[in-house]
Coordinates of C-alpha atoms and ligand atoms in Angstrom, one line a residue:
X1 CA 51.2 -30.1 -22.2
X2 CA 52.1 -28.3 -25.5
X3 CA 52.3 -30.6 -28.6
X4 CA 55.1 -29.4 -31.1
X5 CA 54.5 -30.5 -34.7
X6 CA 57.6 -32.2 -36.1
X7 CA 58.6 -30.4 -39.4
X8 CA 58.4 -33.8 -41.3
X9 CA 54.9 -34.6 -39.8
X10 CA 53.9 -31.3 -41.4
X11 CA 54.4 -32.8 -44.8
X12 CA 52.2 -35.8 -43.8
X13 CA 49.4 -33.4 -42.7
X14 CA 49.6 -31.5 -46.1
X15 CA 50.1 -34.4 -48.5
X16 CA 52.3 -34.5 -51.6
X17 CA 53.8 -31.0 -52.6
X18 CA 52.7 -29.9 -56.1
X19 CA 55.0 -28.5 -58.6
X20 CA 53.2 -25.2 -58.9
X21 CA 51.3 -22.9 -56.6
X22 CA 53.0 -24.1 -53.6
X23 CA 51.8 -21.1 -51.5
X24 CA 48.1 -22.1 -52.3
X25 CA 48.9 -25.7 -51.4
X26 CA 50.4 -24.8 -48.0
X27 CA 47.5 -22.2 -47.0
X28 CA 44.8 -24.5 -48.1
X29 CA 46.3 -27.7 -46.6
X30 CA 47.0 -25.9 -43.1
X31 CA 43.5 -24.4 -43.2
X32 CA 41.8 -27.8 -43.9
X33 CA 43.9 -29.4 -41.2
X34 CA 42.9 -26.9 -38.6
X35 CA 39.2 -26.8 -39.7
X36 CA 38.7 -30.6 -39.6
X37 CA 40.6 -31.0 -36.4
X38 CA 43.7 -33.1 -37.8
X39 CA 45.8 -30.3 -36.2
X40 CA 44.5 -29.8 -32.7
X41 CA 44.0 -26.5 -30.8
X42 CA 47.3 -25.6 -29.1
X43 CA 49.6 -27.6 -31.4
X44 CA 52.7 -25.5 -32.0
X45 CA 54.0 -25.3 -35.7
X46 CA 57.7 -25.7 -36.6
X47 CA 59.6 -22.5 -36.9
X48 CA 59.4 -20.9 -40.3
X49 CA 62.9 -22.0 -41.1
X50 CA 62.4 -25.6 -40.2
X51 CA 59.0 -25.8 -42.1
X52 CA 60.4 -24.2 -45.3
X53 CA 63.3 -26.7 -45.2
X54 CA 61.0 -29.7 -44.6
X55 CA 58.5 -28.7 -47.3
X56 CA 61.1 -27.4 -49.8
X57 CA 59.5 -24.0 -50.1
X58 CA 60.8 -20.5 -49.3
X59 CA 60.5 -18.9 -46.0
X60 CA 58.5 -16.2 -47.5
X61 CA 55.9 -18.8 -48.6
X62 CA 55.6 -20.1 -45.1
X63 CA 55.4 -16.6 -43.6
X64 CA 52.5 -15.5 -46.1
X65 CA 50.6 -18.7 -45.3
X66 CA 50.9 -18.3 -41.6
X67 CA 49.9 -14.5 -41.9
X68 CA 46.9 -15.3 -43.8
X69 CA 45.8 -18.0 -41.4
X70 CA 46.5 -15.8 -38.3
X71 CA 44.4 -13.2 -40.1
X72 CA 41.6 -15.8 -40.5
X73 CA 41.8 -16.6 -36.6
X74 CA 42.9 -20.3 -37.3
X75 CA 46.3 -19.7 -36.0
X76 CA 47.7 -17.5 -33.3
X77 CA 51.2 -16.1 -33.1
X78 CA 52.7 -16.1 -29.6
X79 CA 55.7 -14.1 -28.6
X80 CA 57.8 -16.8 -27.2
X81 CA 56.4 -20.0 -28.1
X82 CA 55.8 -19.4 -31.8
X83 CA 52.8 -20.1 -34.1
X84 CA 50.0 -22.3 -32.5
X85 CA 46.7 -23.7 -33.8
X86 CA 43.8 -21.5 -32.4
X87 CA 40.9 -22.9 -30.6
X88 CA 38.1 -22.5 -33.2
X89 CA 35.6 -20.0 -32.0
X90 CA 32.1 -20.7 -31.4
X91 CA 30.9 -18.9 -34.5
X92 CA 31.9 -22.2 -36.4
X93 CA 29.8 -24.2 -34.2
X94 CA 26.0 -25.2 -35.1
X95 CA 23.9 -22.2 -36.0
X96 CA 21.3 -20.9 -33.5
X97 CA 18.4 -18.9 -34.6
X98 CA 17.9 -17.7 -30.9
X99 CA 17.4 -13.9 -30.6
X100 CA 20.2 -11.9 -29.2
X101 CA 19.9 -11.7 -25.2
X102 CA 19.5 -8.2 -23.9
X103 CA 23.1 -8.2 -22.7
X104 CA 24.4 -9.1 -26.1
X105 CA 27.2 -6.9 -27.5
X106 CA 26.1 -4.0 -29.7
X107 CA 25.9 -4.9 -33.5
X108 CA 29.1 -4.4 -35.4
X109 CA 29.1 -1.7 -37.9
X110 CA 29.5 -3.1 -41.5
X111 CA 32.5 -1.1 -42.4
X112 CA 34.8 -2.0 -39.6
X113 CA 37.9 -4.2 -40.0
X114 CA 38.5 -7.4 -38.1
X115 CA 39.9 -6.7 -34.6
X116 CA 41.9 -10.0 -34.8
X117 CA 44.1 -8.4 -37.3
X118 CA 44.8 -5.2 -35.2
X119 CA 48.7 -5.0 -35.2
X120 CA 48.9 -5.1 -31.4
X121 CA 52.7 -5.5 -31.2
X122 CA 53.5 -2.8 -33.7
X123 CA 51.0 -0.4 -32.1
X124 CA 52.5 -1.1 -28.7
X125 CA 55.9 -0.4 -30.0
X126 CA 54.6 2.8 -31.8
X127 CA 53.1 4.0 -28.5
X128 CA 56.4 3.4 -26.7
X129 CA 58.7 5.0 -29.3
X130 CA 56.4 7.8 -30.1
X131 CA 55.9 8.7 -26.5
X132 CA 59.6 8.5 -25.8
X133 CA 60.1 11.0 -28.7
X134 CA 57.8 13.7 -27.2
X135 CA 59.3 16.8 -25.7
X136 CA 58.0 18.0 -22.2
X137 CA 56.3 20.8 -24.0
X138 CA 54.1 18.3 -26.0
X139 CA 52.6 17.1 -22.7
X140 CA 50.5 20.2 -22.0
X141 CA 47.2 20.8 -23.8
X142 CA 47.7 19.7 -27.7
X143 CA 48.0 21.9 -30.6
X144 CA 44.4 21.7 -31.6
X145 CA 45.4 21.5 -35.3
X146 CA 47.4 18.2 -34.4
X147 CA 50.9 17.2 -33.3
X148 CA 53.2 18.6 -36.0
X149 CA 55.2 15.4 -36.4
X150 CA 51.8 13.6 -37.1
X151 CA 50.6 16.3 -39.6
X152 CA 54.0 15.8 -41.4
X153 CA 53.9 12.1 -41.4
X154 CA 50.2 12.3 -42.7
X155 CA 51.1 14.8 -45.4
X156 CA 53.9 12.5 -46.6
X157 CA 51.6 9.4 -46.5
X158 CA 48.7 11.1 -48.2
X159 CA 50.8 12.6 -51.1
X160 CA 52.2 9.1 -51.7
X161 CA 49.1 6.9 -51.1
X162 CA 46.3 9.3 -52.3
X163 CA 48.1 11.6 -54.7
X164 CA 46.9 14.5 -52.3
X165 CA 48.2 18.0 -52.7
X166 CA 49.1 18.6 -49.1
X167 CA 51.7 20.0 -46.6
X168 CA 51.5 19.7 -42.9
X169 CA 49.9 23.1 -42.6
X170 CA 46.8 21.8 -44.6
X171 CA 46.3 19.0 -42.1
X172 CA 43.9 19.1 -39.1
X173 CA 44.0 16.0 -36.8
X174 CA 40.5 14.9 -35.5
X175 CA 39.0 12.0 -33.8
X176 CA 37.6 10.3 -36.9
X177 CA 35.7 11.3 -40.0
X178 CA 32.6 11.5 -37.9
X179 CA 34.1 14.4 -35.8
X180 CA 35.3 16.1 -39.0
X181 CA 31.8 15.9 -40.3
X182 CA 30.2 17.4 -37.3
X183 CA 32.8 20.3 -37.1
X184 CA 32.3 21.1 -40.9
X185 CA 28.6 21.0 -40.6
X186 CA 28.5 23.4 -37.8
X187 CA 30.9 25.8 -39.8
X188 CA 28.6 25.5 -42.8
X189 CA 25.4 26.1 -40.6
X190 CA 27.2 29.3 -39.1
X191 CA 28.2 30.5 -42.6
X192 CA 32.0 30.3 -41.4
X193 CA 32.9 28.1 -44.3
X194 CA 31.1 27.5 -47.8
X195 CA 29.8 31.2 -48.1
X196 CA 27.1 33.0 -46.1
X197 CA 24.2 30.9 -44.8
X198 CA 20.9 31.6 -46.4
X199 CA 17.9 32.6 -44.1
X200 CA 16.0 29.5 -44.8
X201 CA 19.1 27.3 -43.8
X202 CA 22.1 25.6 -45.3
X203 CA 21.6 22.7 -47.8
X204 CA 24.3 20.0 -48.4
X205 CA 24.0 17.5 -51.3
X206 CA 24.4 13.8 -50.3
X207 CA 24.7 10.5 -52.2
X208 CA 21.5 8.5 -52.3
X209 CA 21.9 6.0 -50.7
X210 CA 24.5 7.2 -48.0
X211 CA 25.8 6.2 -44.8
X212 CA 23.0 6.7 -42.2
X213 CA 25.4 7.7 -39.4
X214 CA 26.9 10.4 -41.6
X215 CA 23.5 11.9 -42.5
X216 CA 22.5 11.8 -38.7
X217 CA 25.7 13.8 -37.9
X218 CA 24.8 16.5 -40.5
X219 CA 21.2 16.8 -39.4
X220 CA 22.2 17.0 -35.8
X221 CA 24.3 20.1 -36.7
X222 CA 21.4 21.8 -38.4
X223 CA 22.0 21.1 -42.1
X224 CA 19.4 20.3 -44.6
X225 CA 20.5 17.4 -47.0
X226 CA 19.3 16.8 -50.5
X227 CA 19.8 13.3 -51.9
X228 CA 21.4 12.9 -55.3
X229 CA 21.1 9.5 -56.9
X230 CA 24.2 7.2 -57.4
X231 CA 24.6 4.8 -60.4
X232 CA 27.4 2.6 -61.6
X233 CA 29.8 5.6 -62.2
X234 CA 29.0 7.1 -58.9
X235 CA 27.3 10.3 -57.9
X236 CA 24.9 11.7 -60.6
X237 CA 26.7 15.0 -60.7
X238 CA 24.4 16.2 -63.4
X239 CA 21.7 16.3 -60.7
X240 CA 23.5 18.3 -58.2
X241 CA 21.3 21.0 -56.8
X242 CA 22.0 24.6 -57.2
X243 CA 21.0 25.5 -53.7
X244 CA 23.6 23.3 -51.9
X245 CA 26.7 24.9 -50.4
X246 CA 28.5 21.7 -50.4
X247 CA 28.5 18.0 -51.2
X248 CA 29.4 15.1 -49.2
X249 CA 30.8 12.3 -51.4
X250 CA 32.7 8.9 -51.1
X251 CA 34.5 8.8 -54.5
X252 CA 37.0 6.0 -53.7
X253 CA 34.5 3.3 -52.8
X254 CA 30.8 4.7 -52.4
X255 CA 29.1 3.8 -49.2
X256 CA 27.0 1.5 -49.6
X257 CA 26.9 0.7 -53.3
X258 CA 30.7 0.1 -53.6
X259 CA 31.1 2.1 -57.0
X260 CA 34.0 4.4 -57.8
X261 CA 33.4 7.9 -58.9
X262 CA 34.2 8.0 -62.7
X263 CA 36.6 10.5 -64.3
X264 CA 34.0 12.5 -66.0
X265 CA 31.9 12.7 -63.0
X266 CA 35.0 14.0 -61.0
X267 CA 35.5 16.8 -63.4
X268 CA 31.8 17.8 -63.4
X269 CA 31.6 17.6 -59.6
X270 CA 34.5 20.1 -59.6
X271 CA 32.8 22.4 -62.2
X272 CA 29.7 22.3 -60.2
X273 CA 31.6 23.2 -57.0
X274 CA 33.6 26.1 -58.7
X275 CA 30.4 27.5 -60.4
X276 CA 28.8 28.2 -57.0
X277 CA 32.0 28.6 -54.9
X278 CA 30.9 25.5 -53.1
X279 CA 32.9 22.8 -51.1
X280 CA 33.4 19.2 -51.8
X281 CA 33.7 17.1 -48.8
X282 CA 35.6 14.0 -50.0
X283 CA 35.0 11.1 -47.4
X284 CA 38.0 9.0 -48.5
X285 CA 36.2 5.8 -47.3
X286 CA 38.0 2.5 -47.9
X287 CA 40.3 4.2 -50.2
X288 CA 43.5 2.1 -49.4
X289 CA 41.8 -1.2 -49.6
X290 CA 41.5 -1.7 -53.3
X291 CA 42.2 -5.1 -54.3
X292 CA 42.3 -5.4 -58.1
X293 CA 44.3 -2.3 -59.0
X294 CA 46.1 0.7 -57.6
X295 CA 43.5 2.9 -55.7
X296 CA 42.2 5.8 -57.8
X297 CA 43.7 9.1 -56.5
X298 CA 41.7 11.4 -54.4
X299 CA 39.5 14.1 -56.0
X300 CA 41.3 16.5 -53.7
X301 CA 44.3 16.2 -55.9
X302 CA 42.5 17.9 -58.9
X303 CA 41.4 20.9 -56.8
X304 CA 43.0 21.3 -53.4
X305 CA 41.3 24.8 -53.1
X306 CA 37.8 23.5 -53.1
X307 CA 38.0 19.9 -51.9
X308 CA 38.3 18.9 -48.2
X309 CA 39.7 15.4 -47.9
X310 CA 38.5 13.4 -44.8
X311 CA 40.1 10.1 -43.6
X312 CA 40.7 8.1 -40.6
X313 CA 42.4 4.9 -39.2
X314 CA 39.1 3.3 -38.5
X315 CA 38.8 1.0 -41.7
X316 CA 42.4 -0.1 -41.7
X317 CA 43.6 -0.2 -38.0
X318 CA 40.6 0.2 -35.7
X319 CA 37.6 2.5 -35.1
X320 CA 38.5 2.3 -31.4
X321 CA 41.7 4.5 -31.9
X322 CA 39.4 7.6 -32.9
X323 CA 42.1 9.1 -35.1
X324 CA 41.4 10.8 -38.4
X325 CA 42.4 13.8 -40.4
X326 CA 41.2 16.6 -42.6
X327 CA 43.1 18.1 -45.4
X328 CA 41.6 21.5 -46.3
X329 CA 42.5 24.8 -47.9
X330 CA 43.6 27.6 -45.6
X331 CA 40.2 29.4 -45.6
X332 CA 38.8 26.2 -44.0
X333 CA 41.8 25.2 -41.8
X334 CA 41.5 28.3 -39.7
X335 CA 37.8 27.9 -38.6
X336 CA 38.1 24.2 -38.4
X337 CA 41.1 24.5 -35.9
X338 CA 39.0 27.0 -33.9
X339 CA 36.0 24.5 -33.9
X340 CA 38.2 21.6 -32.8
X341 CA 39.6 23.7 -30.0
X342 CA 36.2 24.7 -28.8
X343 CA 35.0 21.1 -28.9
X344 CA 37.7 19.2 -27.1
X345 CA 40.9 21.2 -27.0
X346 CA 42.6 18.7 -29.3
X347 CA 43.2 15.1 -29.9
X348 CA 45.1 12.9 -27.4
X349 CA 48.9 13.5 -28.0
X350 CA 50.3 10.0 -27.1
X351 CA 47.8 8.5 -29.6
X352 CA 48.9 11.0 -32.3
X353 CA 52.6 10.4 -31.5
X354 CA 52.0 6.6 -31.8
X355 CA 50.3 7.0 -35.3
X356 CA 53.2 9.3 -36.5
X357 CA 55.5 6.6 -35.4
X358 CA 53.7 3.9 -37.1
X359 CA 53.6 5.8 -40.4
X360 CA 57.4 6.8 -40.1
X361 CA 58.6 3.3 -39.3
X362 CA 56.8 1.7 -42.4
X363 CA 54.7 -0.6 -39.9
X364 CA 51.6 1.1 -41.2
X365 CA 52.4 0.1 -44.7
X366 CA 53.3 -3.4 -43.7
X367 CA 50.0 -3.8 -41.9
X368 CA 48.1 -2.5 -45.0
X369 CA 49.8 -5.0 -47.2
X370 CA 49.0 -7.8 -44.8
X371 CA 45.4 -6.6 -44.2
X372 CA 44.7 -6.2 -47.8
X373 CA 45.7 -9.8 -48.5
X374 CA 43.4 -11.3 -45.9
X375 CA 40.4 -9.0 -46.7
X376 CA 40.8 -9.6 -50.5
X377 CA 40.8 -13.4 -49.9
X378 CA 37.8 -13.3 -47.6
X379 CA 35.9 -11.3 -50.1
X380 CA 36.8 -13.5 -53.0
X381 CA 36.0 -16.7 -51.1
X382 CA 32.6 -15.4 -50.2
X383 CA 31.9 -14.1 -53.7
X384 CA 32.9 -17.4 -55.3
X385 CA 30.7 -19.4 -52.9
X386 CA 27.6 -17.1 -53.4
X387 CA 28.3 -17.2 -57.2
X388 CA 28.2 -21.0 -57.1
X389 CA 25.3 -21.4 -54.7
X390 CA 23.1 -18.6 -55.8
X391 CA 23.9 -17.8 -59.4
X392 CA 21.2 -15.1 -60.1
X393 CA 22.1 -13.1 -56.9
X394 CA 22.9 -9.4 -57.7
X395 CA 26.0 -8.5 -55.9
X396 CA 27.5 -4.9 -56.4
X397 CA 30.6 -2.9 -56.0
X398 CA 34.2 -2.9 -57.1
X399 CA 36.8 -5.3 -55.5
X400 CA 37.5 -3.0 -52.6
X401 CA 36.8 -2.3 -48.9
X402 CA 35.2 -4.2 -46.1
X403 CA 31.6 -4.6 -47.3
X404 CA 29.5 -5.7 -50.2
X405 CA 26.0 -5.0 -51.3
X406 CA 23.4 -7.7 -52.1
X407 CA 20.2 -6.7 -53.9
X408 CA 17.2 -8.6 -52.8
X409 CA 13.5 -9.1 -54.2
X410 CA 11.6 -7.2 -51.6
X411 CA 11.2 -6.1 -47.9
X412 CA 10.5 -9.6 -46.7
X413 CA 13.7 -10.8 -48.3
X414 CA 15.7 -8.0 -46.8
X415 CA 14.3 -8.7 -43.2
X416 CA 15.2 -12.4 -43.6
X417 CA 18.8 -11.7 -44.7
X418 CA 19.2 -9.1 -42.0
X419 CA 17.9 -11.3 -39.2
X420 CA 19.8 -14.4 -40.5
X421 CA 23.2 -12.6 -40.8
X422 CA 22.8 -10.9 -37.4
X423 CA 22.2 -14.4 -35.9
X424 CA 25.3 -15.8 -37.5
X425 CA 27.4 -12.8 -36.1
X426 CA 27.9 -11.2 -39.5
X427 CA 27.9 -7.3 -39.6
X428 CA 24.9 -6.3 -41.7
X429 CA 22.6 -3.3 -42.4
X430 CA 19.4 -3.1 -44.5
X431 CA 20.1 -1.5 -47.8
X432 CA 16.8 0.3 -47.6
X433 CA 17.8 2.0 -44.6
X434 CA 20.6 3.8 -46.5
X435 CA 18.3 5.3 -49.0
X436 CA 17.7 9.0 -48.8
X437 CA 14.7 9.2 -51.2
X438 CA 14.8 5.8 -53.0
X439 CA 14.6 2.8 -50.7
X440 CA 16.0 -0.3 -52.5
X441 CA 15.6 -3.7 -50.8
X442 CA 18.9 -5.7 -50.0
X443 CA 21.6 -5.9 -47.5
X444 CA 25.1 -4.2 -47.0
X445 CA 27.2 -7.0 -45.5
X446 CA 30.5 -6.6 -43.7
X447 CA 33.0 -8.9 -45.1
X448 CA 36.1 -8.2 -43.0
X449 CA 35.2 -10.8 -40.4
X450 CA 33.6 -13.4 -42.6
X451 CA 36.3 -16.3 -42.5
X452 CA 36.2 -19.4 -44.6
X453 CA 34.4 -21.4 -41.8
X454 CA 31.6 -18.8 -41.8
X455 CA 31.0 -18.8 -45.6
X456 CA 28.5 -21.8 -45.8
X457 CA 26.2 -20.1 -43.1
X458 CA 26.3 -16.7 -44.9
X459 CA 25.6 -18.5 -48.2
X460 CA 22.6 -20.3 -46.7
X461 CA 21.1 -17.1 -45.3
X462 CA 21.4 -15.3 -48.6
X463 CA 20.2 -18.1 -50.7
X464 CA 17.1 -18.5 -48.4
X465 CA 16.4 -14.7 -48.4
X466 CA 16.8 -14.4 -52.2
X467 CA 14.0 -17.0 -52.4
X468 CA 11.7 -15.1 -50.0
X469 CA 8.7 -13.5 -51.6
X470 CA 5.9 -11.2 -50.2
X471 CA 6.1 -8.4 -47.9
X472 CA 6.5 -8.3 -44.1
Ligands
PLP501 C1 30.8 6.3 -45.1 C2 31.3 6.6 -43.6 N1 32.2 7.6 -43.5 C3 32.7 7.8 -42.2 C4 32.5 7.0 -41.1 C5 33.0 7.4 -39.8 O1 34.2 6.9 -39.6 P1 35.2 7.4 -38.4 O2 35.5 6.1 -37.6 O3 36.5 7.8 -39.0 O4 34.6 8.5 -37.7 C6 31.7 5.9 -41.3 C7 31.5 4.9 -40.2 O5 31.3 3.9 -40.2 C8 31.1 5.7 -42.6 O6 30.4 4.7 -42.6

């Protein structure tokens, strides 16, 4: 039988209402009651209106608290019966150091969002409305450049959110940044973009450290990569090599170090590109998930004729959708559309229609605001706990995105941290594995799924690892 919590009983659970910061009181009180079992799994909370009236707070305060806790997996929102207390997942149970069995799921990539936050209802509605709006002619093979209504919606969004210089004609829809990189790499190797290919092969400058996956895609296509160090202001543009035809860079939130490319570096990057008629491939990684200020605009805004902007819904909605975009100058759009056509004849039209609808209806923005709130809080709670428990720990990166970097004293410490965090179900990658030339020990930790109940375990693992000495 379902237990419905009386609105007045809610006050008993929460304790006296403070005069200030009632939002925090409500969130922390509810969270505590769910975690320590005072509110049992399945208990249905009073409606937002009843709760607000009983507690003497606004409905907005109740909605925000409920949204945050739904995002943390502590409450579940059901279409008909309202908001209920979730059954706490096994991850919060006693830790186990047992190795993963052979049939265990694949490890989760560090830069992925929490699937519990995926806006299922909004997406389902967007699929329905988007598909209804399609003409019969749209249901043949797709336009390989992308569905016009999506390209238009993306152009509007990228102008507004990223300051990009873009119209629908400059947009090519792809199935993620990964596909964009593969296609562009092939075109660079063939000399179809970025100038004629030299006889000894085409070189591309990359950040050191970099995303392993991105480097593999470039190598697979036949490119040679040259690592260029990254410091606190991002890519060391003074060290960019003369022989590279392009550079791949993550200016908004460097992967993995989490720094932002500084304004002087942005200008010198473009000077280097102009001097050799080179391309800048701007992976707009994590760009919309900045927590402490407005996101820095894209580099593309400064030189749309030379910068190719790459983005996707993988970090904000889900990597399962395989939907992304490229904004490029006309000399790149033509060959890129050919390459896209030759690869897969275009991206799924119903999915494109759904994303167009999500953007146009404002549901994308609403999700962004909600997700930002949850991820910001998770990141802050983890950082605060680490700061208290392991004061000397070196944690890098600006307040943004879905991962953070922890530097560790050596290989053994790195191994211990990776093993411990994987056993705890936390997405993690060894920092040394992201090095191109330099191999620094540490871990890249995915923070999006680390809920408050998981924090003590993560802190324990990192405290233990930081105290580990010696080599493996
Ligand atoms: C730095 C970086 N860029 C791009 C990607 C690929 O993203 P997408 O899912 O859009 O292909 C990843 C994947 O995790 C990544 O780490």
